[in-house]
mmCIF file of C-alpha atoms in Angstrom:
data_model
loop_
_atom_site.group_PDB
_atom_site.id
_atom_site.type_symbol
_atom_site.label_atom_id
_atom_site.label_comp_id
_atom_site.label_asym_id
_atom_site.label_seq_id
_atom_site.Cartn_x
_atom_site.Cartn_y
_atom_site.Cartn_z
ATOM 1 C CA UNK A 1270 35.249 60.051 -132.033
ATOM 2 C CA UNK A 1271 38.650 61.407 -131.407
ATOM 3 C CA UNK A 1272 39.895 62.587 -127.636
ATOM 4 C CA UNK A 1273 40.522 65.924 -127.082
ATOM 5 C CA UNK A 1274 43.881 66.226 -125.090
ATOM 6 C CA UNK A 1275 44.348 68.197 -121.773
ATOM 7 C CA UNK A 1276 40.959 68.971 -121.730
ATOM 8 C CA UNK A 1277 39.432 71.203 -119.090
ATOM 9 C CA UNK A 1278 36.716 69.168 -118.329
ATOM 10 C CA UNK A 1279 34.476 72.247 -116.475
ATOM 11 C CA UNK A 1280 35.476 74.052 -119.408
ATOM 12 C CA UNK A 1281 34.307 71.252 -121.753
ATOM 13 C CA UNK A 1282 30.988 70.785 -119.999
ATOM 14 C CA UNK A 1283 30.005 74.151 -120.174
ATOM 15 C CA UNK A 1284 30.638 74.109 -123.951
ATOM 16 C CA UNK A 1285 28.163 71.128 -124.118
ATOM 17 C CA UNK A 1286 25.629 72.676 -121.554
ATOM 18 C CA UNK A 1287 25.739 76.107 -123.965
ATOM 19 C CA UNK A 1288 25.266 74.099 -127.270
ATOM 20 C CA UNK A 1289 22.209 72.180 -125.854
ATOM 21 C CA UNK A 1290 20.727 75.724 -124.987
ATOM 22 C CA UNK A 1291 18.111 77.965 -127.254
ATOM 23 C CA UNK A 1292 21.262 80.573 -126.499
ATOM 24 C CA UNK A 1293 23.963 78.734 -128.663
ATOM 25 C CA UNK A 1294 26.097 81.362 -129.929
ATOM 26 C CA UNK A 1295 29.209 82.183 -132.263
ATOM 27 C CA UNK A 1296 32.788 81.867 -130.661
ATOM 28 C CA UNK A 1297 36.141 82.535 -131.680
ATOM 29 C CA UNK A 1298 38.951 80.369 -130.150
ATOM 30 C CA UNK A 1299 42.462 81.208 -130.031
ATOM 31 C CA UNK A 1300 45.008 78.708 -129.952
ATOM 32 C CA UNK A 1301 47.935 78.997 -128.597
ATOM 33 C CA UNK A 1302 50.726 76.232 -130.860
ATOM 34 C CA UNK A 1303 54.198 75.058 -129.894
ATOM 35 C CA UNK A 1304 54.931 72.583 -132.868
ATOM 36 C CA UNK A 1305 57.361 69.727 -132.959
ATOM 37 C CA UNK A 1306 60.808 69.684 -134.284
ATOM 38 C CA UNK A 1307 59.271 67.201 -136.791
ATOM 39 C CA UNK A 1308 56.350 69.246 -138.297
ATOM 40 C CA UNK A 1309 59.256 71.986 -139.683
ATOM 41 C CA UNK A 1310 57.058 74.734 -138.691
ATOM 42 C CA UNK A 1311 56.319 77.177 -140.913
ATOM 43 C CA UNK A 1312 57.625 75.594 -144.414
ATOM 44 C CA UNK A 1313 58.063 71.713 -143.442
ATOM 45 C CA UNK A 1314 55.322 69.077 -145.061
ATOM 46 C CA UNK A 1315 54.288 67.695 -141.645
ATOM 47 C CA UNK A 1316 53.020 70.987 -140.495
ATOM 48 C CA UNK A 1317 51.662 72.066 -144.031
ATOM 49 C CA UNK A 1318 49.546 68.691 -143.939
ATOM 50 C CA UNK A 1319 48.067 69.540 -141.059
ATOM 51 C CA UNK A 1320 46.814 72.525 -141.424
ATOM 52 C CA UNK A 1321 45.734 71.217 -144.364
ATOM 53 C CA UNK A 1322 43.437 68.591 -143.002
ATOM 54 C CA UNK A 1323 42.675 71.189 -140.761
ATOM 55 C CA UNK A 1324 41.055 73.753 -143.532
ATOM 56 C CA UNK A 1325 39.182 70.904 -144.185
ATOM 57 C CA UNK A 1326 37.718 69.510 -141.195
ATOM 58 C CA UNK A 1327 36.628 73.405 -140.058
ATOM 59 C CA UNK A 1328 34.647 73.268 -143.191
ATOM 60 C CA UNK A 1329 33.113 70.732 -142.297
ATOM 61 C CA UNK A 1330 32.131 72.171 -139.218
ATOM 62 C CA UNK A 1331 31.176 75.395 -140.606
ATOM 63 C CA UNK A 1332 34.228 77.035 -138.815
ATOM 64 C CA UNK A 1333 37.179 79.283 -140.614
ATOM 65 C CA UNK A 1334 40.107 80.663 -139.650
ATOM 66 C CA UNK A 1335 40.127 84.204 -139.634
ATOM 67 C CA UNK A 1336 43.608 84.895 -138.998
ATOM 68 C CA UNK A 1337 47.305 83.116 -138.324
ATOM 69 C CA UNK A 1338 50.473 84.786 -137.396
ATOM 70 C CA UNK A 1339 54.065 83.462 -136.760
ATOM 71 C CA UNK A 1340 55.034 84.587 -133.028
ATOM 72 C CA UNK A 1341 57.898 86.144 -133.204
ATOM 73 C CA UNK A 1342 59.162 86.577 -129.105
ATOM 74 C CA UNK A 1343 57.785 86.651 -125.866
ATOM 75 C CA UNK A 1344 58.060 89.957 -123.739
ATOM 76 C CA UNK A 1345 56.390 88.307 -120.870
ATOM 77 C CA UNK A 1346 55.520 85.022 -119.629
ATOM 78 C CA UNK A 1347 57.250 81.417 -119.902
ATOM 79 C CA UNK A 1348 54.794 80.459 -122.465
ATOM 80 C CA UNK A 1349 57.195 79.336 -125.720
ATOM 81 C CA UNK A 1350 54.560 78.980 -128.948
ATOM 82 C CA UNK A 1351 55.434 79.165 -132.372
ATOM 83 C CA UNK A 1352 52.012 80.387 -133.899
ATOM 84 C CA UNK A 1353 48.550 81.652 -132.817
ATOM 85 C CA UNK A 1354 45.023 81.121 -134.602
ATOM 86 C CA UNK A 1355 41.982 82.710 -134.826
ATOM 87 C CA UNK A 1356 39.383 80.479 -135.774
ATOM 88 C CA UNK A 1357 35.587 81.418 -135.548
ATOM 89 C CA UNK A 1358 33.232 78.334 -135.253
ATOM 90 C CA UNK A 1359 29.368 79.510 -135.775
ATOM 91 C CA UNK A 1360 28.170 77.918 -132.557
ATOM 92 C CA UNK A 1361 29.465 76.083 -129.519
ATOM 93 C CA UNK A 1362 28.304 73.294 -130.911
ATOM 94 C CA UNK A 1363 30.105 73.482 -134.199
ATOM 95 C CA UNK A 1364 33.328 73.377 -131.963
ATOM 96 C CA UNK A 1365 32.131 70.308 -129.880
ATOM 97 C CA UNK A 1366 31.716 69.133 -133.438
ATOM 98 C CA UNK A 1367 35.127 68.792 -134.290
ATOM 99 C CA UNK A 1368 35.925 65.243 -132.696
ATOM 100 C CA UNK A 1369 32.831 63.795 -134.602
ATOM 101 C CA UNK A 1370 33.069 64.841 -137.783
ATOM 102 C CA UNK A 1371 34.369 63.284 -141.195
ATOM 103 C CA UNK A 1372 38.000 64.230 -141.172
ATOM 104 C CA UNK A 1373 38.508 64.580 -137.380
ATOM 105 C CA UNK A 1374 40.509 61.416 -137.257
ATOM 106 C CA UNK A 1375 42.611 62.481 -139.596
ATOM 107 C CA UNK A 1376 42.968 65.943 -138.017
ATOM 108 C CA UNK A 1377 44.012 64.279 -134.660
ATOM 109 C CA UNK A 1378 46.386 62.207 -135.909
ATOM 110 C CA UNK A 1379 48.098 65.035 -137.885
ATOM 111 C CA UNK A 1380 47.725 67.097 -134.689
ATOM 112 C CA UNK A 1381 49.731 64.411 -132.174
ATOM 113 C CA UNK A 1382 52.731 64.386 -134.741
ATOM 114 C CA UNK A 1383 52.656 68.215 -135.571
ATOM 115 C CA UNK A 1384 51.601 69.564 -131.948
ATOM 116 C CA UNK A 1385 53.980 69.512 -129.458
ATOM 117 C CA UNK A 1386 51.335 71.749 -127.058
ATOM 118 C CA UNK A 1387 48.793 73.911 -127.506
ATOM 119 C CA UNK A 1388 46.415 75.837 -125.533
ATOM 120 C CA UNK A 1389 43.103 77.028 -126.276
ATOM 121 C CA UNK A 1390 41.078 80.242 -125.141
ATOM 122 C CA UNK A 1391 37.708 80.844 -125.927
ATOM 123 C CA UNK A 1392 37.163 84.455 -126.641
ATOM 124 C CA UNK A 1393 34.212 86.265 -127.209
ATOM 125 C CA UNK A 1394 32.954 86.524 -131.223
ATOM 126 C CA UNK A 1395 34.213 90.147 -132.032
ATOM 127 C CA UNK A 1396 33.619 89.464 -135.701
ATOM 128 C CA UNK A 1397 29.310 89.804 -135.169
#
């Protein structure tokens, strides 16, 4: 199982205490990527491999991305990120999935060379 940096550990248990629950429901998480000089963000192979092995692993989960957009400035804020992401998981615990399954490994490994930070935000499901 792979470790989930900077984790919000309140944040994290609440995840697992919702997944264990009869009211498990769909969420969409945005994340928030600054990517390292060495993933070449948007065209470089580093950064194209790992969203590659990401397509994959969300399959596996049963999660997609439903949208990905090059940030372009920041009007306000100090927050510097190069690209945010949509991605809808079908359950809370399809997103706790993630560091168990098949290509997760993988997906980390990718992640610590392409990701130089990242935040994440769970938002509510507005696709349902």
């Amino acid at each position: 199982m792979a470790d989930l940096p900077n984790a919000n550990v309140k944040e994290i248990e609440n995840f697992k205490r919702i997944a264990e629950s009869d009211s498990d429901t769909s969420v969409v998480m945005l994340n928030l990527n600054k990517y390292s000089a060495d993933a070449g963000y948007p065209d470089g192979k580093l950064y194209k491999d790992y969203m590659g092995i990401l397509e994959k692993l969300l399959i596996e989960v049963g999660g997609k991305v439903l949208w990905r957009t090059n940030v372009q400035g920041q009007v306000v804020g100090s927050q510097t990120i190069d690209e945010a992401l949509g991605i809808w998981y079908p359950s809370h615990k399809s997103f706790l999935n993630l560091m168990s399954a098949r290509s997760s490994q993988e997906n980390m490994r990718l992640r610590n060379l392409a990701v130089a930070h990242a935040d994440l935000h769970k938002c509510e499901d507005y696709t349902k």
